Tab-separated table of C-alpha atoms in Angstrom:
chain	number	residue	atom	x	y	z
A	1	PRO	CA	-5.238	110.217	142.512
A	2	GLN	CA	-4.804	108.290	146.211
A	3	ILE	CA	-7.701	105.639	147.338
A	4	THR	CA	-9.005	106.627	150.970
A	5	LEU	CA	-10.325	103.022	152.284
A	6	LYS	CA	-13.750	103.685	153.793
A	7	GLY	CA	-14.353	102.077	158.101
A	8	VAL	CA	-16.913	98.898	157.285
A	9	VAL	CA	-18.843	97.698	159.404
A	10	PRO	CA	-20.348	93.305	159.749
A	11	VAL	CA	-23.376	92.243	157.978
A	12	SER	CA	-24.345	88.395	158.600
A	13	GLY	CA	-27.041	86.006	158.129
A	14	ILE	CA	-27.641	82.737	157.238
A	15	VAL	CA	-28.719	81.778	153.521
A	16	LEU	CA	-31.249	78.855	154.030
A	17	GLY	CA	-32.661	77.022	150.860
A	18	PRO	CA	-35.957	76.043	149.835
A	19	ASN	CA	-35.609	72.414	151.981
A	20	GLY	CA	-35.055	74.731	154.666
A	21	LEU	CA	-31.323	73.634	155.797
A	22	PRO	CA	-28.417	75.655	155.355
A	23	LEU	CA	-27.481	76.677	151.818
A	24	ALA	CA	-23.736	77.103	150.988
A	25	GLY	CA	-22.352	79.404	147.781
A	26	ALA	CA	-25.313	81.818	148.072
A	27	LYS	CA	-24.072	85.484	146.837
A	28	VAL	CA	-24.943	89.019	148.744
A	29	LYS	CA	-24.974	91.556	147.008
A	30	PHE	CA	-25.565	95.483	148.648
A	31	TYR	CA	-26.886	98.334	146.423
A	32	ASP	CA	-26.660	101.909	148.170
A	33	VAL	CA	-29.426	103.621	147.902
A	34	THR	CA	-28.545	106.820	149.985
A	35	VAL	CA	-27.543	107.861	146.225
A	36	GLN	CA	-30.589	107.709	142.715
A	37	PRO	CA	-29.936	105.045	140.820
A	38	SER	CA	-28.597	103.157	143.820
A	39	VAL	CA	-26.033	101.798	143.177
A	40	ARG	CA	-24.158	98.407	143.768
A	41	GLN	CA	-21.184	98.365	146.668
A	42	GLY	CA	-18.581	97.039	146.667
A	43	ALA	CA	-17.767	94.275	148.943
A	44	ALA	CA	-15.130	90.892	149.670
A	45	ASN	CA	-16.372	86.841	151.205
A	46	ASP	CA	-19.600	87.591	150.112
A	47	ARG	CA	-20.775	84.177	149.290
A	48	THR	CA	-21.958	81.806	152.363
A	49	ASP	CA	-19.656	79.245	153.827
A	50	ALA	CA	-20.465	75.223	153.691
A	51	ASN	CA	-22.934	76.516	157.079
A	52	GLY	CA	-25.129	78.708	155.221
A	53	HIS	CA	-23.369	81.417	157.037
A	54	PHE	CA	-21.420	84.475	155.044
A	55	GLU	CA	-20.645	88.242	157.288
A	56	VAL	CA	-20.122	90.906	154.761
A	57	LEU	CA	-18.190	94.271	155.879
A	58	VAL	CA	-19.501	97.011	153.916
A	59	PRO	CA	-18.888	100.736	155.672
A	60	ASP	CA	-22.245	102.038	157.695
A	61	ASN	CA	-24.975	103.316	155.086
A	62	ILE	CA	-28.496	102.604	153.547
A	63	TYR	CA	-28.775	99.098	151.731
A	64	ASP	CA	-31.212	97.086	149.355
A	65	VAL	CA	-29.743	93.768	149.368
A	66	ASN	CA	-29.653	90.462	147.191
A	67	PHE	CA	-29.787	87.152	148.324
A	68	GLU	CA	-29.018	85.030	145.346
A	69	PRO	CA	-28.870	81.086	144.975
A	70	PRO	CA	-25.925	79.689	144.000
A	71	VAL	CA	-26.235	77.499	139.736
A	72	GLY	CA	-28.455	74.824	139.257
A	73	VAL	CA	-30.460	75.326	143.101
A	74	ASN	CA	-34.362	76.108	142.151
A	75	ALA	CA	-35.060	79.451	144.410
A	76	LEU	CA	-35.606	82.585	144.394
A	77	VAL	CA	-33.633	85.835	144.844
A	78	TYR	CA	-34.982	87.052	147.748
A	79	HIS	CA	-34.582	90.641	148.525
A	80	TRP	CA	-34.056	92.861	150.508
A	81	ASN	CA	-34.758	96.658	151.258
A	82	ASN	CA	-33.381	99.409	153.591
A	83	LEU	CA	-31.278	97.052	155.563
A	84	ASP	CA	-29.810	100.096	158.002
A	85	THR	CA	-26.208	98.194	159.252
A	86	GLY	CA	-26.151	100.430	162.053
A	87	ALA	CA	-22.859	102.218	163.272
A	88	GLY	CA	-21.715	98.476	165.260
A	89	GLY	CA	-22.866	95.976	161.925
A	90	VAL	CA	-26.256	94.339	162.510
A	91	ASP	CA	-27.279	90.338	162.105
A	92	ILE	CA	-30.372	89.814	160.191
A	93	GLY	CA	-30.355	86.336	161.325
A	94	SER	CA	-31.554	83.562	159.129
A	95	ILE	CA	-32.788	84.371	155.179
A	96	PRO	CA	-35.168	81.724	153.997
A	97	LEU	CA	-35.708	81.210	149.714
A	98	SER	CA	-38.126	80.392	148.117
A	99	THR	CA	-38.231	77.831	145.536
A	100	GLY	CA	-38.733	79.015	141.995
A	101	LEU	CA	-40.568	77.633	138.931
A	102	PRO	CA	-37.227	77.141	136.361
A	103	LEU	CA	-37.187	79.836	132.247
A	104	SER	CA	-34.804	78.066	129.958
A	105	GLY	CA	-34.227	78.902	127.473
A	106	HIS	CA	-30.743	79.240	123.554
A	107	VAL	CA	-30.215	82.014	121.919
A	108	GLN	CA	-28.264	81.780	118.539
A	109	GLY	CA	-27.328	83.747	116.384
A	110	PRO	CA	-26.443	84.038	112.456
A	111	GLY	CA	-25.076	80.561	111.320
A	112	ALA	CA	-27.296	79.344	114.362
A	113	THR	CA	-24.410	80.109	116.580
A	114	PRO	CA	-24.479	80.218	119.901
A	115	LEU	CA	-24.474	83.382	121.903
A	116	LEU	CA	-22.076	83.893	124.742
A	117	ASN	CA	-23.117	86.527	127.237
A	118	VAL	CA	-26.543	88.068	126.483
A	119	ASN	CA	-28.324	89.455	129.309
A	120	ILE	CA	-32.142	87.867	130.204
A	121	ASN	CA	-34.544	90.719	131.817
A	122	ILE	CA	-37.363	89.216	132.538
A	123	LEU	CA	-39.886	92.097	133.494
A	124	ASP	CA	-43.760	91.744	134.161
A	125	GLN	CA	-46.097	91.611	131.561
A	126	VAL	CA	-49.100	93.915	132.991
A	127	THR	CA	-46.611	96.251	135.574
A	128	ARG	CA	-43.524	96.404	133.492
A	129	THR	CA	-42.127	95.807	136.791
A	130	ALA	CA	-38.018	94.450	136.616
A	131	GLN	CA	-38.109	90.513	138.030
A	132	ARG	CA	-34.687	90.039	140.580
A	133	VAL	CA	-33.539	87.099	138.801
A	134	SER	CA	-29.272	85.919	139.190
A	135	HIS	CA	-27.101	84.235	136.642
A	136	ASP	CA	-29.482	85.643	133.474
A	137	ASN	CA	-26.791	85.617	131.228
A	138	THR	CA	-26.374	83.330	128.506
A	139	ASP	CA	-23.507	80.559	129.057
A	140	ALA	CA	-20.626	79.303	126.085
A	141	ASN	CA	-23.407	76.954	124.715
A	142	GLY	CA	-26.573	80.185	123.702
A	143	ASP	CA	-27.988	78.245	127.474
A	144	PHE	CA	-29.662	80.402	130.307
A	145	THR	CA	-32.190	79.061	133.785
A	146	VAL	CA	-33.471	81.411	135.763
A	147	TYR	CA	-36.023	80.891	138.572
A	148	VAL	CA	-39.604	82.727	138.324
A	149	ASN	CA	-42.855	83.162	139.769
A	150	PRO	CA	-45.842	81.253	138.289
A	151	GLY	CA	-46.565	85.279	135.977
A	152	THR	CA	-46.955	86.211	132.438
A	153	TYR	CA	-44.164	87.934	131.446
A	154	ALA	CA	-41.955	90.131	129.237
A	155	ILE	CA	-38.620	88.566	128.147
A	156	HIS	CA	-36.022	91.383	126.973
A	157	TYR	CA	-32.704	89.669	125.140
A	158	ASP	CA	-29.639	92.592	125.874
A	159	PRO	CA	-26.791	91.140	123.832
A	160	PRO	CA	-23.419	92.406	124.841
A	161	ALA	CA	-22.856	95.655	122.716
A	162	CYS	CA	-19.344	94.248	120.446
A	163	ASP	CA	-20.967	91.099	119.598
A	164	GLY	CA	-23.766	93.897	117.438
A	165	MET	CA	-26.347	92.065	117.325
A	166	ALA	CA	-30.503	93.729	117.887
A	167	PRO	CA	-32.188	92.780	121.128
A	168	LEU	CA	-35.285	91.211	121.118
A	169	GLU	CA	-38.384	92.215	123.267
A	170	VAL	CA	-40.377	88.193	123.437
A	171	SER	CA	-43.629	88.982	125.216
A	172	ASN	CA	-47.004	87.560	127.088
A	173	VAL	CA	-44.178	84.446	128.500
A	174	ASP	CA	-46.411	82.237	130.588
A	175	VAL	CA	-44.670	80.581	133.484
A	176	PHE	CA	-47.430	78.210	135.279
A	177	ALA	CA	-44.930	75.632	135.680
A	178	PRO	CA	-41.727	74.611	134.008
A	179	THR	CA	-40.616	75.825	131.089
A	180	THR	CA	-38.451	75.639	128.124
A	181	LEU	CA	-38.685	78.955	125.737
A	182	PRO	CA	-38.224	77.983	121.470
A	183	VAL	CA	-34.961	78.935	120.368
A	184	THR	CA	-34.611	82.842	120.161
A	185	ASN	CA	-32.463	84.042	116.882
A	186	LEU	CA	-30.973	87.114	117.125
A	187	VAL	CA	-29.403	89.181	113.934
A	188	THR	CA	-27.391	92.379	113.201
A	189	GLY	CA	-28.293	95.362	113.706
A	190	VAL	CA	-27.899	98.790	112.449
A	191	HIS	CA	-27.415	102.074	113.630
A	192	LEU	CA	-30.366	104.961	114.021
A	193	LEU	CA	-28.790	107.514	114.838
A	194	GLY	CA	-28.973	111.466	115.005
A	195	ALA	CA	-29.531	113.725	117.063
A	196	VAL	CA	-32.517	116.457	118.250
A	197	THR	CA	-32.694	120.183	118.758
A	198	ASP	CA	-35.193	122.259	120.045
A	199	ALA	CA	-36.083	125.040	117.379
A	200	ALA	CA	-33.296	127.165	118.989
A	201	SER	CA	-31.170	124.735	117.579
A	202	LEU	CA	-29.710	124.087	120.669
A	203	PRO	CA	-29.552	120.053	122.072
A	204	VAL	CA	-32.605	118.371	123.719
A	205	LEU	CA	-31.240	116.042	126.588
A	206	ASN	CA	-32.714	113.492	127.190
A	207	ALA	CA	-35.860	112.888	125.341
A	208	ASP	CA	-37.088	108.768	124.803
A	209	LEU	CA	-36.963	107.510	120.926
A	210	ASP	CA	-39.213	105.079	120.934
A	211	VAL	CA	-39.626	102.624	117.872
A	212	TYR	CA	-42.075	101.136	115.900
A	213	PRO	CA	-42.261	98.727	113.076
A	214	ALA	CA	-43.648	100.816	110.041
A	215	GLY	CA	-47.204	101.347	110.612
A	216	GLY	CA	-47.606	99.062	113.513
A	217	ALA	CA	-48.635	99.296	117.334
A	218	THR	CA	-46.299	97.132	119.219
A	219	LYS	CA	-43.143	98.791	120.525
A	220	LEU	CA	-38.715	97.722	119.789
A	221	TYR	CA	-37.241	97.332	122.748
A	222	THR	CA	-34.140	99.170	122.297
A	223	PRO	CA	-31.943	100.370	125.492
A	224	GLY	CA	-29.966	103.253	125.802
A	225	ASP	CA	-32.775	105.155	123.511
A	226	LYS	CA	-32.144	108.508	125.220
A	227	THR	CA	-30.717	111.953	123.762
A	228	SER	CA	-27.189	112.884	125.623
A	229	ALA	CA	-26.104	115.567	126.496
A	230	THR	CA	-25.288	116.865	122.940
A	231	GLY	CA	-28.424	116.065	121.643
A	232	ASN	CA	-27.103	112.665	119.834
A	233	TYR	CA	-28.441	109.408	119.966
A	234	ASP	CA	-27.248	105.315	119.162
A	235	VAL	CA	-30.176	103.155	118.635
A	236	LEU	CA	-29.400	99.772	117.484
A	237	VAL	CA	-32.480	97.501	115.841
A	238	ALA	CA	-32.379	95.163	113.326
A	239	PRO	CA	-32.736	96.420	109.685
A	240	GLY	CA	-35.973	97.530	108.541
A	241	THR	CA	-38.344	100.353	107.914
A	242	TYR	CA	-39.584	101.980	111.047
A	243	ASP	CA	-41.541	105.064	112.943
A	244	VAL	CA	-39.680	106.623	115.274
A	245	ARG	CA	-41.559	108.606	117.690
A	246	TYR	CA	-39.175	111.601	120.083
A	247	ILE	CA	-40.697	112.325	123.089
A	248	PRO	CA	-38.750	115.303	125.239
A	249	SER	CA	-38.190	115.368	128.561
A	250	SER	CA	-41.935	116.060	131.178
A	251	LEU	CA	-39.475	118.766	132.313
A	252	THR	CA	-39.570	120.409	129.251
A	253	ARG	CA	-42.099	122.543	126.940
A	254	LEU	CA	-41.056	121.056	124.251
A	255	ARG	CA	-43.808	119.214	121.783
A	256	PRO	CA	-42.427	115.300	119.932
A	257	ALA	CA	-42.243	114.197	117.057
A	258	LEU	CA	-42.899	111.447	114.296
A	259	ARG	CA	-40.943	110.313	112.080
A	260	THR	CA	-42.106	107.623	109.485
A	261	SER	CA	-41.422	105.016	107.187
A	262	VAL	CA	-37.630	105.565	108.440
A	263	ALA	CA	-35.893	102.769	105.958
A	264	LEU	CA	-33.046	100.760	107.819
A	265	PRO	CA	-30.992	98.654	105.736
A	266	ALA	CA	-27.486	100.214	107.319
A	267	ASN	CA	-25.750	102.138	109.546
A	268	THR	CA	-28.083	105.377	108.723
A	269	THR	CA	-27.602	109.390	110.116
A	270	VAL	CA	-30.903	110.692	110.283
A	271	PRO	CA	-32.146	114.736	109.346
A	272	THR	CA	-31.715	116.132	112.790
A	273	VAL	CA	-35.558	116.189	114.415
A	274	VAL	CA	-36.340	119.717	115.636
A	275	LEU	CA	-38.939	120.097	118.847
A	276	ALA	CA	-41.157	122.608	119.297
A	277	ASN	CA	-42.165	124.955	122.564
A	278	GLY	CA	-46.194	124.262	123.748
A	279	TRP	CA	-47.935	125.425	126.347
A	280	LEU	CA	-47.931	124.386	129.578
A	281	VAL	CA	-51.367	123.371	130.783
A	282	SER	CA	-50.922	122.488	134.541
A	283	GLY	CA	-52.992	121.734	137.042
A	284	THR	CA	-53.501	119.417	140.443
A	285	VAL	CA	-56.394	116.821	140.580
A	286	ARG	CA	-58.138	116.013	144.123
A	287	GLN	CA	-60.434	113.295	145.214
A	288	VAL	CA	-63.851	115.575	147.005
A	289	SER	CA	-64.478	113.912	150.200
A	290	SER	CA	-60.177	114.428	151.365
A	291	LEU	CA	-59.619	117.033	148.367
A	292	LEU	CA	-56.484	114.643	148.764
A	293	PRO	CA	-54.335	114.851	145.574
A	294	LEU	CA	-55.639	111.821	142.993
A	295	ALA	CA	-52.388	110.191	141.503
A	296	GLY	CA	-53.091	108.570	138.487
A	297	ALA	CA	-55.519	110.770	137.077
A	298	GLU	CA	-54.977	111.012	133.046
A	299	VAL	CA	-55.957	114.423	131.518
A	300	GLN	CA	-56.647	113.810	127.907
A	301	PHE	CA	-57.088	116.872	124.980
A	302	TYR	CA	-59.233	116.123	122.005
A	303	GLN	CA	-60.351	118.140	118.989
A	304	PRO	CA	-63.589	120.133	120.004
A	305	HIS	CA	-66.667	117.862	120.406
A	306	THR	CA	-64.527	114.636	118.722
A	307	ALA	CA	-62.748	111.599	119.124
A	308	PHE	CA	-59.591	112.838	117.910
A	309	GLN	CA	-57.551	112.714	120.882
A	310	ALA	CA	-54.211	115.144	120.550
A	311	TRP	CA	-51.057	113.519	121.519
A	312	THR	CA	-50.013	114.797	124.743
A	313	PRO	CA	-47.267	112.883	126.672
A	314	HIS	CA	-46.547	113.040	130.717
A	315	ALA	CA	-49.865	113.254	130.971
A	316	THR	CA	-51.019	111.130	134.098
A	317	THR	CA	-51.176	112.735	137.577
A	318	GLY	CA	-48.227	111.332	139.657
A	319	THR	CA	-47.963	111.483	143.587
A	320	LEU	CA	-48.673	114.691	143.849
A	321	GLY	CA	-51.762	114.796	141.449
A	322	THR	CA	-50.113	116.988	139.512
A	323	PHE	CA	-49.879	117.203	135.547
A	324	ASN	CA	-47.661	119.515	133.446
A	325	THR	CA	-48.540	118.938	130.084
A	326	SER	CA	-46.719	120.418	126.685
A	327	VAL	CA	-49.777	120.818	124.329
A	328	ASP	CA	-49.934	122.850	121.059
A	329	ALA	CA	-52.126	126.572	120.356
A	330	GLY	CA	-55.954	125.851	120.134
A	331	THR	CA	-59.137	125.048	121.233
A	332	TYR	CA	-59.684	121.638	123.381
A	333	ASP	CA	-61.898	119.746	125.175
A	334	ILE	CA	-60.170	118.452	128.274
A	335	LYS	CA	-61.370	114.943	129.788
A	336	ILE	CA	-59.872	114.131	133.451
A	337	VAL	CA	-60.257	110.183	133.716
A	338	ALA	CA	-60.382	109.515	137.370
A	339	PRO	CA	-58.580	105.651	137.912
A	340	PRO	CA	-61.373	103.213	137.668
A	341	LEU	CA	-61.488	102.314	141.015
A	342	SER	CA	-61.407	104.924	142.858
A	343	GLY	CA	-65.810	105.212	142.477
A	344	LEU	CA	-64.958	108.911	140.967
A	345	ILE	CA	-66.656	110.397	137.424
A	346	ASP	CA	-64.665	111.977	135.391
A	347	ARG	CA	-63.973	115.687	134.582
A	348	PHE	CA	-64.504	117.689	131.217
A	349	LEU	CA	-64.475	121.056	130.401
A	350	THR	CA	-64.921	122.312	126.973
A	351	ASN	CA	-63.996	124.606	124.338
A	352	VAL	CA	-60.450	125.337	126.530
A	353	THR	CA	-58.749	128.139	124.887
A	354	VAL	CA	-55.224	127.707	124.919
A	355	SER	CA	-52.484	130.352	123.782
A	356	ALA	CA	-49.913	130.955	126.249
A	357	ASP	CA	-49.514	128.780	129.563
A	358	LEU	CA	-52.249	128.246	131.492
A	359	PRO	CA	-52.413	127.279	134.697
A	360	LEU	CA	-55.756	124.849	135.295
A	361	GLY	CA	-55.258	124.969	139.360
A	362	ASP	CA	-57.381	122.773	141.592
A	363	GLN	CA	-59.672	120.255	139.845
A	364	VAL	CA	-62.093	117.959	141.984
A	365	LEU	CA	-63.520	114.812	140.762
A	366	ILE	CA	-66.344	113.456	142.655
A	367	PHE	CA	-69.010	110.739	143.461
A	368	PRO	CA	-72.278	110.298	141.293
A	369	SER	CA	-74.792	112.317	142.212
A	370	THR	CA	-77.263	111.672	145.463
A	371	GLY	CA	-79.707	109.748	144.550
A	372	VAL	CA	-77.567	108.022	141.386
A	373	ALA	CA	-76.346	105.174	141.783
A	374	PRO	CA	-72.540	103.641	140.778
A	375	GLY	CA	-72.971	102.228	137.670
A	376	ALA	CA	-76.496	104.083	136.341
A	377	GLY	CA	-77.475	107.037	135.199
A	378	ALA	CA	-80.567	108.947	133.577
A	379	GLY	CA	-80.851	107.345	130.330
A	380	LEU	CA	-77.479	105.733	130.214
A	381	SER	CA	-78.044	102.199	129.930
A	382	LEU	CA	-75.280	99.056	128.675
A	383	ALA	CA	-76.452	96.646	126.832
A	384	ALA	CA	-74.401	92.957	127.975
A	385	PRO	CA	-71.051	92.285	125.882
A	386	PHE	CA	-72.188	89.777	123.556
A	387	PRO	CA	-70.978	87.094	122.530
A	388	ASN	CA	-68.788	86.755	126.144
A	389	PRO	CA	-66.776	85.249	126.743
A	390	SER	CA	-65.603	86.118	122.514
A	391	HIS	CA	-62.847	85.252	120.451
A	392	ARG	CA	-62.055	89.053	120.035
A	393	ARG	CA	-65.080	90.235	117.803
A	394	VAL	CA	-67.272	91.707	120.941
A	395	ASP	CA	-71.019	93.730	119.903
A	396	LEU	CA	-71.322	96.423	122.661
A	397	SER	CA	-74.571	98.644	122.297
A	398	PHE	CA	-75.450	101.764	124.468
A	399	THR	CA	-77.776	104.434	125.149
A	400	VAL	CA	-76.585	107.874	126.455
A	401	PRO	CA	-78.974	111.077	126.940
A	402	ASP	CA	-77.615	113.986	125.129
A	403	GLY	CA	-73.928	115.175	125.944
A	404	GLU	CA	-70.796	113.658	126.065
A	405	ALA	CA	-70.355	110.580	127.164
A	406	GLU	CA	-66.955	107.910	126.521
A	407	LEU	CA	-66.714	103.917	126.034
A	408	SER	CA	-63.577	102.432	127.209
A	409	ALA	CA	-62.101	99.431	128.205
A	410	TRP	CA	-60.084	98.295	131.344
A	411	ASP	CA	-58.055	95.499	132.743
A	412	VAL	CA	-58.269	94.444	136.421
A	413	ALA	CA	-55.748	96.292	137.334
A	414	GLY	CA	-57.154	99.217	137.000
A	415	ARG	CA	-55.683	100.828	133.807
A	416	ARG	CA	-56.969	102.180	130.333
A	417	VAL	CA	-55.874	99.947	127.801
A	418	ALA	CA	-58.394	101.085	125.079
A	419	THR	CA	-60.747	104.484	124.267
A	420	LEU	CA	-63.961	102.500	122.314
A	421	TRP	CA	-66.549	105.627	121.784
A	422	HIS	CA	-66.285	109.931	122.485
A	423	GLY	CA	-68.439	112.066	121.555
A	424	ARG	CA	-72.332	113.041	121.473
A	425	ALA	CA	-75.738	110.745	121.266
A	426	SER	CA	-79.174	111.323	121.628
A	427	GLY	CA	-79.722	107.568	120.766
A	428	ALA	CA	-78.630	104.338	120.806
A	429	VAL	CA	-75.273	103.438	119.542
A	430	GLN	CA	-73.696	99.981	118.540
A	431	VAL	CA	-69.979	99.620	118.754
A	432	GLN	CA	-67.962	95.979	117.528
A	433	TRP	CA	-64.625	95.966	119.525
A	434	ASP	CA	-61.796	93.489	118.259
A	435	GLY	CA	-60.170	92.899	121.702
A	436	THR	CA	-57.187	95.247	120.720
A	437	ARG	CA	-55.716	97.939	122.677
A	438	ASP	CA	-55.503	101.747	121.911
A	439	GLY	CA	-52.680	101.291	119.018
A	440	GLY	CA	-53.640	98.714	117.514
A	441	SER	CA	-51.410	95.930	119.512
A	442	MET	CA	-53.662	92.499	120.681
A	443	LEU	CA	-54.691	92.441	124.414
A	444	PRO	CA	-53.530	89.135	126.339
A	445	ALA	CA	-56.458	86.534	126.944
A	446	GLY	CA	-57.900	87.387	130.334
A	447	LEU	CA	-60.904	89.010	131.680
A	448	TYR	CA	-61.862	93.288	131.572
A	449	LEU	CA	-63.701	95.794	132.238
A	450	VAL	CA	-66.150	98.251	129.785
A	451	ARG	CA	-67.072	100.799	131.030
A	452	LEU	CA	-69.415	103.582	129.974
A	453	THR	CA	-69.954	107.060	131.371
A	454	ASP	CA	-71.094	110.784	130.829
A	455	ALA	CA	-70.586	114.266	132.035
A	456	HIS	CA	-73.533	113.833	134.381
A	457	GLY	CA	-71.762	111.367	136.419
A	458	GLY	CA	-73.619	108.557	134.704
A	459	ARG	CA	-71.362	104.831	135.002
A	460	GLN	CA	-72.528	101.765	134.421
A	461	LEU	CA	-69.977	98.567	133.660
A	462	ARG	CA	-69.775	95.192	132.008
A	463	ARG	CA	-67.334	92.369	132.520
A	464	VAL	CA	-66.050	90.937	129.239
A	465	THR	CA	-63.857	87.699	128.833
A	466	LEU	CA	-61.235	87.758	125.995
A	467	LEU	CA	-60.264	84.015	125.123
A	468	GLN	CA	-57.339	83.364	122.863
């Protein structure tokens, strides 16, 4: 077909290395942010010259721009958000690159054969935010070196599809000095194939497959694990036996499904998974002082007066404070968990019957009652954890008044990691925590908060340090 070339404007500047001198051979990459997901804008002459200078011609638009050091330079990628080129272009001046820590490794396949072009993705271990790194593919010898800030990371190894190797995640990699990883061995993968439909046999689009080792709690790294427009999926994993969770999009009323002990000794097509419809429970969570929407509140559904929590994906409020969660018909105790650093107390709704779509309206979370200091409540007491610090065994003793209460653990970033106890008690309770998160996986060493709350606004908070 006919190709129409767009008019362009110049974007220019100078890239400086960590030593403050002009850096030759740095790469400038433009990503169009006016479309989602953003796409890379093609550009020529997008490397700096011997004087560190660049002038790249791109269509007038708004871009995210990455400035990547050349191979072998110990520097981090510099990222510029929302650069508006303007009608006449823009000179953005000097771009200083900072020194990073080298993270190196070697990737090989069966028979210790080096693997070429395995893509290395670096994620913050806690937030799961992808780090911007350059030259992140293995070379012909299976080697790679990327540069990162100090931190703890998860590393994704994503081999080319034509290799047939199963992707892999390595978690809790500490990088606080130049680091060389142990050799990473990838294995030949097998294909988990199948289809997902609704009760009317219509294909389900964008259902997410979460794959776990059978009986395990650590999710595998499985890129491309969503169903297509035809409801089909094709996920590459190492041979083994797995539990597979099928999680529909939050835009539907479909309920998730679980298939346990799926054996995959070779490429396997499993029977079609049918997702049932549920009822939508919706509402908006607000804070009392301003009535502004509250993001990050978690909506939990329990069988009445028990600690058995229903499986409800997509049950955390977004930036508008709203939730719209599909559940099975039944009667629930609903707990709206306040973000832990908000100072607000959780809200309990008891014996809520769901037999049709149920709008709950505004749910206002309040601060502890006047005269009840944060961290204290009549009859509410949480003893100091013992031992502290602890090698993965913490004894927790607490007393609650008659009524609903909960003991939970949180990381210092304000994320709930474990529910340790939930129920009613009229006296002292003892709980032992082994340092694992909900689901059973071991938490990394560090500082955590243990919080005891009740339905009357009482709150007790203790710190505990987990050791390796």
